[in-house]
Short mmCIF file of C-alpha atoms and ligand atoms in Angstrom, two decimals:
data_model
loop_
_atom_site.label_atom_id
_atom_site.label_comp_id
_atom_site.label_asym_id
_atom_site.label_seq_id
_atom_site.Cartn_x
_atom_site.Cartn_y
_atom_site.Cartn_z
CA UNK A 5 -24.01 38.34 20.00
CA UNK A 6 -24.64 41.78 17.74
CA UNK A 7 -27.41 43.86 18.01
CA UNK A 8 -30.84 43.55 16.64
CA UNK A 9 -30.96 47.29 15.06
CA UNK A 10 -29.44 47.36 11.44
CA UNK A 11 -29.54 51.01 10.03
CA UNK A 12 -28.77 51.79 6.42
CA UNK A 13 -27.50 55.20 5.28
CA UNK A 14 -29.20 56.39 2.48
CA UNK A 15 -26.89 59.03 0.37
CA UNK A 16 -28.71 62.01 0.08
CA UNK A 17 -27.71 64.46 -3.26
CA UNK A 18 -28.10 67.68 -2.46
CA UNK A 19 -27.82 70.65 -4.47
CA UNK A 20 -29.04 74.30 -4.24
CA UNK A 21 -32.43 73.36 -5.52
CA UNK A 22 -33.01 70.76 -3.06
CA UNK A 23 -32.09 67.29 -2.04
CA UNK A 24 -32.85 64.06 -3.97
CA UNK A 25 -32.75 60.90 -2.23
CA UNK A 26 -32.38 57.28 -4.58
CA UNK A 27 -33.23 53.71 -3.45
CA UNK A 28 -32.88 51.20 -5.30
CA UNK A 29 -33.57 47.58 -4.65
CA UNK A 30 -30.71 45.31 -4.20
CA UNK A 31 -28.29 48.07 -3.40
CA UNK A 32 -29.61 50.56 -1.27
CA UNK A 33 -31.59 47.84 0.33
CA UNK A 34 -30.79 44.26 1.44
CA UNK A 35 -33.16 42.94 -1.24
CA UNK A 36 -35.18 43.21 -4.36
CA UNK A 37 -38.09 45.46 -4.12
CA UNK A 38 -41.60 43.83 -4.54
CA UNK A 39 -43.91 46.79 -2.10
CA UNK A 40 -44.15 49.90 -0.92
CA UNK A 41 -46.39 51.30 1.42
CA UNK A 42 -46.18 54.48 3.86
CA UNK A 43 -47.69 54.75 7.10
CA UNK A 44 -49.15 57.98 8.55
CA UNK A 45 -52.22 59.67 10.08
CA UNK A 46 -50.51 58.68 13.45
CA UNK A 47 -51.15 60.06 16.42
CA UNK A 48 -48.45 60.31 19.43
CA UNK A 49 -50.29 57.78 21.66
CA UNK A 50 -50.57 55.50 18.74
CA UNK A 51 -48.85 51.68 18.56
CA UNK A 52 -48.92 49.92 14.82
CA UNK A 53 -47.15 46.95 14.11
CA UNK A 54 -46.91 44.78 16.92
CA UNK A 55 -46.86 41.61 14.66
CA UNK A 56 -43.87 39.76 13.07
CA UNK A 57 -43.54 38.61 9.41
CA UNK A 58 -42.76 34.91 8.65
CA UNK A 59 -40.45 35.32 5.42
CA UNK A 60 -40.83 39.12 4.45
CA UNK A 61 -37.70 41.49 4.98
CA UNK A 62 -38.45 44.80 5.52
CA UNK A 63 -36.66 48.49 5.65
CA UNK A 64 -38.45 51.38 6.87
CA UNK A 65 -37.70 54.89 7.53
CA UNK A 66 -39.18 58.03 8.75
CA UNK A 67 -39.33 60.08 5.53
CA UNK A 68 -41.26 62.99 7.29
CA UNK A 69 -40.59 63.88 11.43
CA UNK A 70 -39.79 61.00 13.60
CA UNK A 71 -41.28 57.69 15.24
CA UNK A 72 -39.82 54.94 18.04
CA UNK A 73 -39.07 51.34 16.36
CA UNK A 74 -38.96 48.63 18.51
CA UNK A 75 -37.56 44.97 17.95
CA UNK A 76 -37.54 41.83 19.42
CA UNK A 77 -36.47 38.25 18.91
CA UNK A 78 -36.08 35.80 21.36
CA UNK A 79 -32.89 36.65 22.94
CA UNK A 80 -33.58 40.59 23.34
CA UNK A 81 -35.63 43.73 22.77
CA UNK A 82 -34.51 46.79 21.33
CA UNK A 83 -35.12 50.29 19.96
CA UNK A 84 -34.41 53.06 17.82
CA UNK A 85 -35.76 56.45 16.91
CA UNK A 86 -35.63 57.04 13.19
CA UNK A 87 -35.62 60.37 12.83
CA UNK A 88 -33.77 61.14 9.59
CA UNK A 89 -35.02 60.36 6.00
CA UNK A 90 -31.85 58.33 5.02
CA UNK A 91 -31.70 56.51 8.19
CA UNK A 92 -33.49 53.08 7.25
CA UNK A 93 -33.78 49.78 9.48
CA UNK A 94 -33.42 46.42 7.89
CA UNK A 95 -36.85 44.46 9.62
CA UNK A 96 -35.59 40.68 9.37
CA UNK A 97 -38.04 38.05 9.25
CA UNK A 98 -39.11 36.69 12.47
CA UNK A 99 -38.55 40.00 14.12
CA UNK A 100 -41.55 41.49 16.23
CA UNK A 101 -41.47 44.96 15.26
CA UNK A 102 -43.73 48.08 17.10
CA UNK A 103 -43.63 51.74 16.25
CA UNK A 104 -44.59 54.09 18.39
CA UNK A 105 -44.03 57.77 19.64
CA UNK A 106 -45.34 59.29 16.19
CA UNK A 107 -44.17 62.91 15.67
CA UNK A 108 -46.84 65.01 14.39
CA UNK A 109 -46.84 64.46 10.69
CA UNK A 110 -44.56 61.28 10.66
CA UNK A 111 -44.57 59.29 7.44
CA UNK A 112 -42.95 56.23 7.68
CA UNK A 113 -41.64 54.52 4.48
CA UNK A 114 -41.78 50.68 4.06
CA UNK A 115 -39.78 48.82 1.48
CA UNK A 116 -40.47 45.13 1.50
CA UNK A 117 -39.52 42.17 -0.27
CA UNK A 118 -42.96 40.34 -0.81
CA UNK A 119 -46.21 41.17 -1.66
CA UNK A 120 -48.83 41.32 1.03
CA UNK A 121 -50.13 38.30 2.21
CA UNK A 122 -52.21 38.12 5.55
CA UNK A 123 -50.88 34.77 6.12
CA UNK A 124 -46.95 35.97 6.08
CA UNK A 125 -48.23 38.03 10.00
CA UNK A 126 -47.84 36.61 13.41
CA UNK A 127 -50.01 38.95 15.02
CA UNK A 128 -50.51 37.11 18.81
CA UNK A 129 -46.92 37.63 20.62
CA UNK A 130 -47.60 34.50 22.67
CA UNK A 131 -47.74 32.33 19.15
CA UNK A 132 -44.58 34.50 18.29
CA UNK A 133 -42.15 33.92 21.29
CA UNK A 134 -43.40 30.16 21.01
CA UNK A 135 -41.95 30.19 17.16
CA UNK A 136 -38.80 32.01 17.88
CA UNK A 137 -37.93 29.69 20.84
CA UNK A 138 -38.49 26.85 18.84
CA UNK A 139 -36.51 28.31 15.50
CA UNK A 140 -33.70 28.87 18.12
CA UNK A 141 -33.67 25.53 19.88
CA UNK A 142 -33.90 23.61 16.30
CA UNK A 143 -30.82 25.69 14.81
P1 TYD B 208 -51.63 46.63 9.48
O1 TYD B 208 -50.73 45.50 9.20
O2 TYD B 208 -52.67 46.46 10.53
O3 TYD B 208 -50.78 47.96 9.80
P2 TYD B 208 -49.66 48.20 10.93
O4 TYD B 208 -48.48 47.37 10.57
O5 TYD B 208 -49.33 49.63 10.86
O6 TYD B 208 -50.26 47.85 12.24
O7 TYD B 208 -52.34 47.05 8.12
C1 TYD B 208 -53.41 47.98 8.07
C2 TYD B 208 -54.34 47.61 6.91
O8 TYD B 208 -53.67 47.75 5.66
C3 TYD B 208 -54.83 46.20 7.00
O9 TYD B 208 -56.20 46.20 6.59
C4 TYD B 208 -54.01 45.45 5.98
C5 TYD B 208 -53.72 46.51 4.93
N1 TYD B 208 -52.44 46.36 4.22
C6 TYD B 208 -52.44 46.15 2.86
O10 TYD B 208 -53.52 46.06 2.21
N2 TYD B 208 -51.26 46.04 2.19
C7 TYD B 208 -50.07 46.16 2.84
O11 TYD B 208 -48.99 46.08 2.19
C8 TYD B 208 -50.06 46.37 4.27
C9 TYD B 208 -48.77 46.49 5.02
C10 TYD B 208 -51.27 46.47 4.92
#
């Protein structure tokens, strides 16, 4: 069984003015790119997320210091500390998702595939495990 954490690379094109980073939907991410939205204000003691998305696919990186990204689905937890700019996760659908140990000044970056829609969010875990338990035992 593979992993749960999927990191992209971005390419970063540095020159001696600077660095320029490109992402563009469909190549640079797994999908077409219908939202952006960055997260930040975040203290260290802080936990967002803690929900799971229905149908959206996400990718989210740390475009500014560093934060803890944890996944689960029902056969296993896991997590990763994004702590470069070009180092994105792919969020699948159906994936509960936390972030938490927030640098001071983290931005996160999140590139998703739908527009936002309340009713795409499984916010109550217990609801969550008792969908991904039944999506695995109906596959
Ligand atoms: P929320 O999902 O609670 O954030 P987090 O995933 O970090 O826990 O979203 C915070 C607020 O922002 C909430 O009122 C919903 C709103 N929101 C939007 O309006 N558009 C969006 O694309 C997102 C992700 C959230």
């Amino acid at each position: 069984m593979s992993g749960l954490v999927e990191l992209l690379e971005w390419k970063m094109r540095g020159d001696a003015r600077g660095w320029l980073m490109p992402v563009e939907g469909d190549r640079d991410v797994p999908f077409e790119i219908r939202r952006v939205y960055l997260i930040g204000g975040t203290n260290r003691g802080i936990v967002r997320g803690a929900h799971a998305h229905r149908v959206t696919s996400q990718v989210a990186a740390c475009i500014n210091g560093s934060c803890t990204m944890i996944l689960e689905d029902e056969h296993r937890r896991e997590s990763v500390r994004l702590d470069a700019q070009n180092k994105a996760l792919v969020i699948p659908p159906m994936v509960w998702h936390e972030m938490r140990d927030f640098s001071p000044e983290c931005l996160l970056l999140v590139l998703a595939d739908t527009l936002y829609d309340e009713s795409d969010y499984i916010r109550d875990y217990g609801l969550f495990r008792q969908l991904a338990e039944h999506d695995r035992d109906t596959r």
